[in-house]
CSV table of C-alpha atoms in Angstrom, one decimal:
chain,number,residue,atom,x,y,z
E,14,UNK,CA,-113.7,-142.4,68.2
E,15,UNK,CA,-110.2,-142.6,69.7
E,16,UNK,CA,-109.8,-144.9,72.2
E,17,UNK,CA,-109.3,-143.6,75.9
E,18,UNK,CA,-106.0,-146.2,76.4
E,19,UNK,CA,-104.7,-144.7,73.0
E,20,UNK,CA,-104.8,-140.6,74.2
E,21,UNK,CA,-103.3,-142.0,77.5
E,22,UNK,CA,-100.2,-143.5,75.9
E,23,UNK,CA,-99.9,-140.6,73.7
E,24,UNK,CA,-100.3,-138.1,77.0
E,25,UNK,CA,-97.1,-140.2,78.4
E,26,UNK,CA,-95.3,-140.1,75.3
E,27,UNK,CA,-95.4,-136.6,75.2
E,28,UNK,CA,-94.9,-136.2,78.8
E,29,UNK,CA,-91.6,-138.2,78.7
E,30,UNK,CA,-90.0,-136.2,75.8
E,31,UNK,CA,-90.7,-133.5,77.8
E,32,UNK,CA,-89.6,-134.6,80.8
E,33,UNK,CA,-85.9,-135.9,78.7
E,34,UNK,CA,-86.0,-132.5,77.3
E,35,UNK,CA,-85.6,-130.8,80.6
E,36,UNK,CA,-82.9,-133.4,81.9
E,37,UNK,CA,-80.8,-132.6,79.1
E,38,UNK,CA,-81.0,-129.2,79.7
E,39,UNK,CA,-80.7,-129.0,83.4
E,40,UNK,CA,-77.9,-131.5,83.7
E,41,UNK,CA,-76.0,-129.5,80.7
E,42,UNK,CA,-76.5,-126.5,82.8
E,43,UNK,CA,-76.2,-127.9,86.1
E,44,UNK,CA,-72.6,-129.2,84.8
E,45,UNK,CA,-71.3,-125.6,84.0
E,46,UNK,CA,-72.8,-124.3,87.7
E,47,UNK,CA,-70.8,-126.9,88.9
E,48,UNK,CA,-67.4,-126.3,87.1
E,49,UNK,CA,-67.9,-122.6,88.1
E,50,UNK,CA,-68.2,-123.2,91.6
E,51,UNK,CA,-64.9,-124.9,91.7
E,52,UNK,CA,-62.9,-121.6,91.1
E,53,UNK,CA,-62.9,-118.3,93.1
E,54,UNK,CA,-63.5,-116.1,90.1
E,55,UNK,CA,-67.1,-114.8,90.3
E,56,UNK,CA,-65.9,-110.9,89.6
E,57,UNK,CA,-64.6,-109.0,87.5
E,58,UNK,CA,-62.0,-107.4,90.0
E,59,UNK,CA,-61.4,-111.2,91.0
E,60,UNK,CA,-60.4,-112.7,87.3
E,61,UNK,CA,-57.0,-110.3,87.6
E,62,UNK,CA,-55.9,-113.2,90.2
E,63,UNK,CA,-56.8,-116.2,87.5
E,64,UNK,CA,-53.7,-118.5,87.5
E,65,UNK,CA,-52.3,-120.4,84.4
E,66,UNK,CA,-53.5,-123.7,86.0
E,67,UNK,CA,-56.4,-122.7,86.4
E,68,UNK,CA,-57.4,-121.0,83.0
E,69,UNK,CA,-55.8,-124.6,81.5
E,70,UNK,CA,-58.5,-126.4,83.6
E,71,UNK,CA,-61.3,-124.2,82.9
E,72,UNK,CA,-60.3,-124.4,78.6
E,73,UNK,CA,-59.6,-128.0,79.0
E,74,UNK,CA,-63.2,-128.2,80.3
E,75,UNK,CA,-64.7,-126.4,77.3
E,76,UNK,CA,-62.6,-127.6,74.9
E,77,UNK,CA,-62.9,-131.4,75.5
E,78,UNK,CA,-66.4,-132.0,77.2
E,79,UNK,CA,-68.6,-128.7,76.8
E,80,UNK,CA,-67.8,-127.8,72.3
E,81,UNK,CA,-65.3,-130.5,71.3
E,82,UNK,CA,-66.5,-130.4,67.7
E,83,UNK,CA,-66.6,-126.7,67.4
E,84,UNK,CA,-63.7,-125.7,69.4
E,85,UNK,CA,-61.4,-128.3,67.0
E,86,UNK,CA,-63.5,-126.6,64.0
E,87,UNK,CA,-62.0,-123.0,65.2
E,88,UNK,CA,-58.9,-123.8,66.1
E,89,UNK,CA,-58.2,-125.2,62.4
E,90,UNK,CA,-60.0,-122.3,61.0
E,91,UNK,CA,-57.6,-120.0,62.8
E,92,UNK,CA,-55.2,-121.4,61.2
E,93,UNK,CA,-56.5,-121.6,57.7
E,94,UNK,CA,-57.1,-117.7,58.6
E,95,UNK,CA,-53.7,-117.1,58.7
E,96,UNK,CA,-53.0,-118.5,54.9
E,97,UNK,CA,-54.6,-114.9,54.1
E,98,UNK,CA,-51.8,-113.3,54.9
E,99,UNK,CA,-49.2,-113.2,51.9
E,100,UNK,CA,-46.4,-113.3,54.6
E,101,UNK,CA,-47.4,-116.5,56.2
E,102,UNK,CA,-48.6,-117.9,53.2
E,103,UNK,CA,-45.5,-117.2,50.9
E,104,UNK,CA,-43.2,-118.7,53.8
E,105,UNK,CA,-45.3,-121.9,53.2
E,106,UNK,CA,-44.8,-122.3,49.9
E,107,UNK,CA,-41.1,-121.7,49.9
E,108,UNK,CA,-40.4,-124.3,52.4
E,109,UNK,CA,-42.9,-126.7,50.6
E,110,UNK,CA,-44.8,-127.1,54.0
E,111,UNK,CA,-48.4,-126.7,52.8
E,112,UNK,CA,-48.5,-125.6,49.1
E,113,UNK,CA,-48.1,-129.7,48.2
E,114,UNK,CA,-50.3,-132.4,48.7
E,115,UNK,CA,-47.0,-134.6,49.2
E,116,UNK,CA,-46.3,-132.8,52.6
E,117,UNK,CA,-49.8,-130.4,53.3
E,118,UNK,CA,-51.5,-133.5,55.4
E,119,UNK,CA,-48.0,-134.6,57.3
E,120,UNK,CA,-47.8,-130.6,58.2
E,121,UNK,CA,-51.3,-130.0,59.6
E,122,UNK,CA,-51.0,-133.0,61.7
E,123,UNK,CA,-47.6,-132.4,63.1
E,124,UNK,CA,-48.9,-129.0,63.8
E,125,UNK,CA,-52.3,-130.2,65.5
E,126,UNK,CA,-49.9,-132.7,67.9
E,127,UNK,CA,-47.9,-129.8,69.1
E,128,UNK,CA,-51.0,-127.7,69.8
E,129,UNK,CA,-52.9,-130.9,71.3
E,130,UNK,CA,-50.5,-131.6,73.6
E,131,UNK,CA,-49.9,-128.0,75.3
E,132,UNK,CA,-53.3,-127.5,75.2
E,133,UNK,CA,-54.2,-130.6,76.4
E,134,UNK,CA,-51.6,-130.8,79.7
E,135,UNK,CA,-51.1,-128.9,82.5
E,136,UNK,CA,-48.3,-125.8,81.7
E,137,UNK,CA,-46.5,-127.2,84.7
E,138,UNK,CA,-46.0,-130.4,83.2
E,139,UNK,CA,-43.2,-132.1,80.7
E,140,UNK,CA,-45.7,-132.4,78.0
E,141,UNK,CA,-46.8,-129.2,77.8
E,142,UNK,CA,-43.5,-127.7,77.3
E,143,UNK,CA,-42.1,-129.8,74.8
E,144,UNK,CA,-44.4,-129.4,73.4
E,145,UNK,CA,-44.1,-125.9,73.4
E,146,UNK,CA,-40.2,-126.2,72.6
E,147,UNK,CA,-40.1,-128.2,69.6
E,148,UNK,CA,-42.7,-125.5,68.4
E,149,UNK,CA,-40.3,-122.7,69.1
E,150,UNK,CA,-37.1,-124.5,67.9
E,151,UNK,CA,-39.3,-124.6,64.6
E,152,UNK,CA,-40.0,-121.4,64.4
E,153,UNK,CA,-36.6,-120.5,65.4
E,154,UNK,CA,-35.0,-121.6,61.9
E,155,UNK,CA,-37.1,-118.5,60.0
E,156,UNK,CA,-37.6,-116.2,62.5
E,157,UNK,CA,-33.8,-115.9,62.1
E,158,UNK,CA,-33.4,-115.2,58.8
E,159,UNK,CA,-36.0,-113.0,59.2
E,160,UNK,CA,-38.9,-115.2,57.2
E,161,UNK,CA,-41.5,-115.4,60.9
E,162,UNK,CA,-41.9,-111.5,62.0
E,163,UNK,CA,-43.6,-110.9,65.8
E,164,UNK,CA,-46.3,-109.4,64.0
E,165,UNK,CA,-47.4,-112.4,62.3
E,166,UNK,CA,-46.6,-114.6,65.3
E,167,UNK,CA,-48.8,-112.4,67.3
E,168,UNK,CA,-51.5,-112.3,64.3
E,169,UNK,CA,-51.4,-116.3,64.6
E,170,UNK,CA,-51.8,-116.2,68.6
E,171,UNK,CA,-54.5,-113.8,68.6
E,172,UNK,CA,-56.5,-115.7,66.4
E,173,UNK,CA,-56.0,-119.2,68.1
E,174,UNK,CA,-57.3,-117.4,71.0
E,175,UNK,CA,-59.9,-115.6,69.3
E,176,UNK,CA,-62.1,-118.0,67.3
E,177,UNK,CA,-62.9,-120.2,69.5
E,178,UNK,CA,-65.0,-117.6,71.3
E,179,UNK,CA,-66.1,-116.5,68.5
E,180,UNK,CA,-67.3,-119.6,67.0
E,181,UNK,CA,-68.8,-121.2,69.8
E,182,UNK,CA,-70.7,-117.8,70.2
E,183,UNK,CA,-72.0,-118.4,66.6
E,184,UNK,CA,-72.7,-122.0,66.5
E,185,UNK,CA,-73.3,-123.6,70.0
E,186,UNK,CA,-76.0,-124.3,72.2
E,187,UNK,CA,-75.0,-122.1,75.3
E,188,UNK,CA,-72.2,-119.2,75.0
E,189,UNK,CA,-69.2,-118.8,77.1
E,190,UNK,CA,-69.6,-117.3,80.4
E,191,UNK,CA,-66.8,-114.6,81.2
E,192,UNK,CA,-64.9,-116.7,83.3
E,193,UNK,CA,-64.9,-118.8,81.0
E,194,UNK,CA,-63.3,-116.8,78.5
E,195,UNK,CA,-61.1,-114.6,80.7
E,196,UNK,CA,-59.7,-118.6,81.5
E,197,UNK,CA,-59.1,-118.8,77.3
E,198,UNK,CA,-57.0,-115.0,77.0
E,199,UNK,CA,-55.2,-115.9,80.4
E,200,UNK,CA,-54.1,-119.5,78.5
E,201,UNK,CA,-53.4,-117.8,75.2
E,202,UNK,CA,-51.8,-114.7,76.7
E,203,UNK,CA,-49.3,-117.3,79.0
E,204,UNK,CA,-48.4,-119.1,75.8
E,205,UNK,CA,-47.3,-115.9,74.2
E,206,UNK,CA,-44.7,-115.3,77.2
E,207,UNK,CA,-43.7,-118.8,76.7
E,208,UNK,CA,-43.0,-118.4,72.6
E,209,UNK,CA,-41.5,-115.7,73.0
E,210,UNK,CA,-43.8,-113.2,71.2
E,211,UNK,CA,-43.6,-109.6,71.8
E,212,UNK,CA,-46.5,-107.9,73.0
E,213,UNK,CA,-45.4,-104.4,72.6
E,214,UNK,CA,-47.7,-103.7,69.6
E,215,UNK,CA,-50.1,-103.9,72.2
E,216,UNK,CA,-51.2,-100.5,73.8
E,217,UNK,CA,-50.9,-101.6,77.5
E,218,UNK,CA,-47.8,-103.3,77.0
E,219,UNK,CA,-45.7,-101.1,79.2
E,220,UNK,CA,-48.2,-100.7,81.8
E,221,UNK,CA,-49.8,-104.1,81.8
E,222,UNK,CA,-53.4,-105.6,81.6
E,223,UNK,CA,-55.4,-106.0,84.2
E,224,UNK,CA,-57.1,-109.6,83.3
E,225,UNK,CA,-57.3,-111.9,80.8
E,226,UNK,CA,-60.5,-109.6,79.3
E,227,UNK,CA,-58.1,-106.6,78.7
E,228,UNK,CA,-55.4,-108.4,77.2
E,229,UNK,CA,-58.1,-110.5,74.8
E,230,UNK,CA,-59.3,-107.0,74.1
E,231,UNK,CA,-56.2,-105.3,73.4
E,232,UNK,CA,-55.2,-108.3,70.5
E,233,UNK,CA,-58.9,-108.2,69.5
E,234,UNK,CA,-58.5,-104.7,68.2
E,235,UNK,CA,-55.1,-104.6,67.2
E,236,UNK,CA,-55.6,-108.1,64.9
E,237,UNK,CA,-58.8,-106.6,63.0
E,238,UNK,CA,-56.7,-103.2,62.4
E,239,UNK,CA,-53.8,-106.1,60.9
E,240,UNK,CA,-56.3,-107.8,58.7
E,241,UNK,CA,-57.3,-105.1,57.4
E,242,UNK,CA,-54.2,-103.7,56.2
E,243,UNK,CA,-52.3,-106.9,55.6
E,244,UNK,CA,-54.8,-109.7,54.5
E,245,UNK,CA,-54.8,-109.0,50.7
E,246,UNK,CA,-55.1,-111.5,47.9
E,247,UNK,CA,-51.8,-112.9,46.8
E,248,UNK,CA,-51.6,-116.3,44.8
E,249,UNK,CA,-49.8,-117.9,47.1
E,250,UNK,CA,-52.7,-117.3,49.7
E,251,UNK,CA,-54.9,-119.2,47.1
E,252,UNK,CA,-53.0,-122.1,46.7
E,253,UNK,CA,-52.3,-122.8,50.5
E,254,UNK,CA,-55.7,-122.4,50.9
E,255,UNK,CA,-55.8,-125.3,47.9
E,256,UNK,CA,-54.3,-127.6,49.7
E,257,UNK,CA,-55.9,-127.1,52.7
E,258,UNK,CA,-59.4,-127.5,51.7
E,259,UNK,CA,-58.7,-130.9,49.9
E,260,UNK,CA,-57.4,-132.1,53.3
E,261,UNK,CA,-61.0,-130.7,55.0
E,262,UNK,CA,-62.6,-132.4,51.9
E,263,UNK,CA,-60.4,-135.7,51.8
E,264,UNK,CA,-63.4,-137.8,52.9
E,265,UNK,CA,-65.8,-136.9,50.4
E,266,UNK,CA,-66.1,-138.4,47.2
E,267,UNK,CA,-64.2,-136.0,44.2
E,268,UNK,CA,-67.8,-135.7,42.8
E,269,UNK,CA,-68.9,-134.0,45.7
E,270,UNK,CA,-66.0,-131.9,46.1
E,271,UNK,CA,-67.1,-128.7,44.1
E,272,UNK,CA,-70.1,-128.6,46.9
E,273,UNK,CA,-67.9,-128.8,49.6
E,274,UNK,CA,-65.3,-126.1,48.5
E,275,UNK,CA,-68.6,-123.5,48.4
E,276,UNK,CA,-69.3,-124.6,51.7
E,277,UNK,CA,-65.9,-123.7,53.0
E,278,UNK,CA,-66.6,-120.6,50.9
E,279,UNK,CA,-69.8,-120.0,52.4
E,280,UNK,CA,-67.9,-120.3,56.3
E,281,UNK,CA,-65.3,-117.4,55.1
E,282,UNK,CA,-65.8,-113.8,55.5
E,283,UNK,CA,-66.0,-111.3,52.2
E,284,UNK,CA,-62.0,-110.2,53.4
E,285,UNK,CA,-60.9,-113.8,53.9
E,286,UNK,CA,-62.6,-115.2,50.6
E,287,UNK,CA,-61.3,-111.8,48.5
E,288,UNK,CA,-57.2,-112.8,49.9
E,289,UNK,CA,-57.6,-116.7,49.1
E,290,UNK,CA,-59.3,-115.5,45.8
E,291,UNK,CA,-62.1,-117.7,46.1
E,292,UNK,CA,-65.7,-117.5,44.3
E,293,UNK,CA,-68.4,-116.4,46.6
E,294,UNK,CA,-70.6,-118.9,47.5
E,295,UNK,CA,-73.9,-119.4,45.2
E,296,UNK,CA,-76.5,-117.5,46.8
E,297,UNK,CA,-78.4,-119.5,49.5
E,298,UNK,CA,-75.3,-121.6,51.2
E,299,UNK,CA,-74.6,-119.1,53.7
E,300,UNK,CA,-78.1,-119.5,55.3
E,301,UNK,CA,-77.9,-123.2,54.5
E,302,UNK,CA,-74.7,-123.5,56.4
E,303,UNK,CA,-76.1,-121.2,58.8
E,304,UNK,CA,-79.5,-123.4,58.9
E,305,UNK,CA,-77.4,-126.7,59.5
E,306,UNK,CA,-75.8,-124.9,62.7
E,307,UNK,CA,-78.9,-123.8,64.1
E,308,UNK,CA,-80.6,-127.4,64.1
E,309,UNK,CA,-77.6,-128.9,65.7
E,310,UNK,CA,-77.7,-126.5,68.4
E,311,UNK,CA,-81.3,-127.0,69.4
E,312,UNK,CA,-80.6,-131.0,69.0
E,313,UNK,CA,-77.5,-130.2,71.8
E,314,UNK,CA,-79.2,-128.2,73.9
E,315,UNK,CA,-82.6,-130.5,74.1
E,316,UNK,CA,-81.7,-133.5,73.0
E,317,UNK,CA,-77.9,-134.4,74.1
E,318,UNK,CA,-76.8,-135.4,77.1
E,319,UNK,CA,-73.6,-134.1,78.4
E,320,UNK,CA,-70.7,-136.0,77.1
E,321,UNK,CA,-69.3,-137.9,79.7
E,322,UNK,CA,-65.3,-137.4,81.2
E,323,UNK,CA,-64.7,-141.3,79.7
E,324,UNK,CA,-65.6,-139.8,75.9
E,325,UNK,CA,-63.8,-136.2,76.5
E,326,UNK,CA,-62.0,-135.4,73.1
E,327,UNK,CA,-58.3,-136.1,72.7
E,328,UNK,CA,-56.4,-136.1,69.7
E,329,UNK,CA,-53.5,-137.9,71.6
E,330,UNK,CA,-52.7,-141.1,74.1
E,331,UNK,CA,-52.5,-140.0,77.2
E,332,UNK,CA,-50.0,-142.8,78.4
E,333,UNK,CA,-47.1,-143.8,76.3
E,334,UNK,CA,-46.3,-147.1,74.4
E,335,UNK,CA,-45.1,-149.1,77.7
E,336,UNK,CA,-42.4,-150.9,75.6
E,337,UNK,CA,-41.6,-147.5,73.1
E,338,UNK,CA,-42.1,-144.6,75.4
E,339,UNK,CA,-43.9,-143.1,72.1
E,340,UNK,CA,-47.5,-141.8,71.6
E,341,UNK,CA,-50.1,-142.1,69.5
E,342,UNK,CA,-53.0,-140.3,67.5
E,343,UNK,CA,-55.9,-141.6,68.4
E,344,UNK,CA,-57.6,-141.1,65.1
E,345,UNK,CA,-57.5,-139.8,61.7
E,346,UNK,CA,-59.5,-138.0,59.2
E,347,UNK,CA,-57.1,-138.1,55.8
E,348,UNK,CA,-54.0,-139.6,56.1
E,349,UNK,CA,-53.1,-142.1,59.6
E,350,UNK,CA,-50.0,-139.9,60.8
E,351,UNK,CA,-48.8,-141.9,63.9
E,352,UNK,CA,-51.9,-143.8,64.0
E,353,UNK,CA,-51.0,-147.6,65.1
E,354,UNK,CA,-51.1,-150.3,63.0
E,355,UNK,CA,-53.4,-152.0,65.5
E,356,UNK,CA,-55.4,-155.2,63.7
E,357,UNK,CA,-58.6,-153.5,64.3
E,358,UNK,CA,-56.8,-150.0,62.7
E,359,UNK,CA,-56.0,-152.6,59.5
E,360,UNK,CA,-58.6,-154.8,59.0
E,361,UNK,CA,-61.6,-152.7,61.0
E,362,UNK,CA,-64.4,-151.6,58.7
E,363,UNK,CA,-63.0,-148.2,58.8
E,364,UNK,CA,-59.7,-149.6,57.5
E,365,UNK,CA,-61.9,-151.7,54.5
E,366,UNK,CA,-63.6,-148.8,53.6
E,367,UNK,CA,-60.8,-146.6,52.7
E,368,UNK,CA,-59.1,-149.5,51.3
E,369,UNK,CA,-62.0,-150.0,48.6
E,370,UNK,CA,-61.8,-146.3,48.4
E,371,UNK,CA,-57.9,-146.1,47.2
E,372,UNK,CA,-57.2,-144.1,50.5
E,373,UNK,CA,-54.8,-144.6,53.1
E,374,UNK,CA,-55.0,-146.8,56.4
E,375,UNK,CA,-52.6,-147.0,59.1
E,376,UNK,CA,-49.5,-148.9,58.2
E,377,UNK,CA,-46.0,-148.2,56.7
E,378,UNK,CA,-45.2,-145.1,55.5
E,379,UNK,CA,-47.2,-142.9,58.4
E,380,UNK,CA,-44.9,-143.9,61.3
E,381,UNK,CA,-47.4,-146.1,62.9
E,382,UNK,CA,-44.4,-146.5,65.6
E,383,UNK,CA,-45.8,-143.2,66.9
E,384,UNK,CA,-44.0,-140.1,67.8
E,385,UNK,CA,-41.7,-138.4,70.3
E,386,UNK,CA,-42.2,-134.8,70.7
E,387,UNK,CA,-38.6,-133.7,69.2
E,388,UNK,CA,-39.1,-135.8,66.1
E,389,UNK,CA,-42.4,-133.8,65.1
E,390,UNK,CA,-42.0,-131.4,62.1
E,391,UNK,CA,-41.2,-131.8,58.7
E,392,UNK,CA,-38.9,-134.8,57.8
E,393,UNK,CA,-35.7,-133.0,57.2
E,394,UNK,CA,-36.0,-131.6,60.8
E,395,UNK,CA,-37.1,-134.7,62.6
E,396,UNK,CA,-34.8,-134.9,65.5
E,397,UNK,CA,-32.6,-131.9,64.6
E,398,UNK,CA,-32.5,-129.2,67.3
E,399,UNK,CA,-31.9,-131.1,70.9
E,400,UNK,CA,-30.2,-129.4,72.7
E,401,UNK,CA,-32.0,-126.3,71.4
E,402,UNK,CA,-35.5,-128.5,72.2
E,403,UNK,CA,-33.9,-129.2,75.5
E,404,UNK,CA,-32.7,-126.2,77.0
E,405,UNK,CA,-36.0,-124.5,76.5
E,406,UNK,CA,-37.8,-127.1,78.0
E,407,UNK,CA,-35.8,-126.6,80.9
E,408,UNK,CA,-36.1,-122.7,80.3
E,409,UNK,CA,-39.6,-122.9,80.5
E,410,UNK,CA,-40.7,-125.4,83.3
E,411,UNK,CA,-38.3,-123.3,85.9
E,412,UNK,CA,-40.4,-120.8,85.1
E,413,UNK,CA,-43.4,-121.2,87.3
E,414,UNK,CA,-45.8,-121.0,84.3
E,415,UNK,CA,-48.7,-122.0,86.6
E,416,UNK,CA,-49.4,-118.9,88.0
E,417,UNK,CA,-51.1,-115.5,87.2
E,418,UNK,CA,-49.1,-113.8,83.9
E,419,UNK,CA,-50.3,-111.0,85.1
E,420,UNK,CA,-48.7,-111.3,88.6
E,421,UNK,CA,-45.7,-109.8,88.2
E,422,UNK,CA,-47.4,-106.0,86.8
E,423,UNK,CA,-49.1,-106.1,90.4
E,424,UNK,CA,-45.6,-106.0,92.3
């Protein structure tokens, strides 16, 4: 017979997972009431008013405390999306940038600085629009000889604004609300103005959009018609996306890698895989992948406490080196790009690891000195463009970019 002492520390047992089940979930929940509350923007009618500040706070929110993981996930996939387009991808491998091993790593991190740092800072702030400068300036170089058209800048900017949504709609443990993402189109329609790009491809361009919603469903439709007519296989596609994979696969061991590459496979759609000319996936990974996913979602939504505003994710320092005036990563997943040659960054268990492994710590030969916006981008244009870098910077922070893009269509 079971003992009555036995079934009443199993009745508590159960009682308190159910009782840590329903913390999580309420204070997960009760942290997005919360955030909500703090903005005016409970309408539809109301979200034509959302500012630029605003929409930065609101993404900053999801992007660093509410899906971290997934948001950083989407925001590199959008940009391994664009290698299927021979255009973009061809451009790549002329200029070296990401069709090499010798420079693919250097080039997805300087990339993920400049998009950390306007993303992670307010668009009336010095940060955010150098960061944003330096980004143009590099640009600049090929959209005038006629290498970067609007069409694929606009391509690029739809989808950094796009699959977020759409892959914490598919993967995490609560979607978006629609402020929410009205705050994400508002953000990513702001930071077209501030590029540069031209929006008249657009069918409201002339007469304007009323929200956030309307612009995100204007470059919605017009991207998907793009894909479909540009995002063909080409070899050049194929090996871009090569050398892009290896870096998402740099910590696994070589033996392993053929797994991992159907993985990435199994996380592309049939028009993506077809224009990197990459194997299907065998049958079975998709719903594996899929599986994976669906268990980590439950685990976040039952089982995970909110992260707290001390571990929000950032990419970069938000203070710089007192004695430098340079930042730093933060970490590192292949190679320690401006990662600091700290004694625990050296000798750490991390640093033993990959030193047993043949792979690279932080040290000489990946500026562990940091970085200063103007000197991110490929070597041969580290610190080239100032007064280019300079003048836009200016440009852009007398422009009042904190308030409503869609003001000035109301006047």
């Amino acid at each position: 017979m079971t003992r009555p002492d036995s079934d009443v520390t199993k009745s508590l047992i159960v009682l308190a997972v159910f009782q840590y089940i329903f913390l999580c979930r309420a204070l997960r929940l009760w942290r997005a009431h919360r955030k909500h509350s703090q903005y005016p923007y409970k309408t539809r009618e109301s979200f034509a008013s959302m500012t630029n500040e605003h929409a930065w706070e609101i993404q900053k929110y999801v992007f660093s405390l509410e899906f971290p993981f997934t948001v950083e996930k989407s925001l590199q996939f959008a940009l391994f999306r664009t290698y299927g387009i021979p255009t973009i991808s061809t451009l790549l491998v002329k200029t070296k940038q990401l069709s090499y091993s010798a420079t693919a790593s250097k080039r997805v991190v300087d990339t993920a600085v400049l998009i950390s740092e306007f993303i992670g800072h307010s668009p009336t702030t010095a940060r955010h629009n150098a960061a944003i400068a330096r980004m143009n300036y590099l640009h600049s170089i090929y959209q005038k000889s006629g290498l970067i058209s609007n069409d694929d800048m606009l391509f690029t900017l739809a989808l950094f604004a796009l699959e977020p949504i759409r892959w914490i709609a598919r993967y995490e443990w609560r979607d978006l609300t629609p402020m929410e993402t009205c705050a994400i189109a508002t953000f990513w329609k702001s930071t077209g103005d501030a590029m540069g790009i031209s929006y008249d491809a657009l069918p409201s361009s002339g007469t304007g959009w009323k929200d956030g919603l309307h612009w995100l469903e204007e470059v919605e439709a017009w991207s998907q018609a793009y894909e479909e007519r540009y995002m063909v296989p080409d070899v050049h596609n194929h090996q871009t996306a090569n050398e892009t994979t290896a870096i998402l696969l740099y910590e696994m061991p070589k033996s392993l890698w053929p797994i991992g590459k159907r993985i990435v496979s199994a996380m592309m759609d049939d028009r993506l895989r077809a224009a990197m000319l990459y194997e299907p996936p065998p049958p079975g990974y998709i719903e594996r992948v899929n599986y994976v996913f669906l268990v980590r979602r439950l685990i976040l939504r039952n089982l995970a406490l909110p992260r707290p505003y001390a571990l929000r994710y950032m990419t970069v320092t938000d203070d710089p080196d007192p004695k430098t005036g340079r930042y730093y990563r933060t970490g590192y997943d292949a190679e320690p790009w401006y990662v600091p040659a700290t004694f625990w960054n050296r000798f750490g268990p991390q640093a033993w690891m990959r030193w047993l492994a043949g792979r690279p710590y932080p040290g000489r030969g990946f500026k562990p000195e940091g970085l200063t916006i103007p000197e991110v981008g490929p070597v041969n244009m580290e610190g080239k463009g100032r007064d280019y870098f300079e003048g836009t910077k200016e440009k852009l922070m007398g422009m009042g970019r904190g308030g409503c893009p869609f003001a000035f269509q109301k006047e």
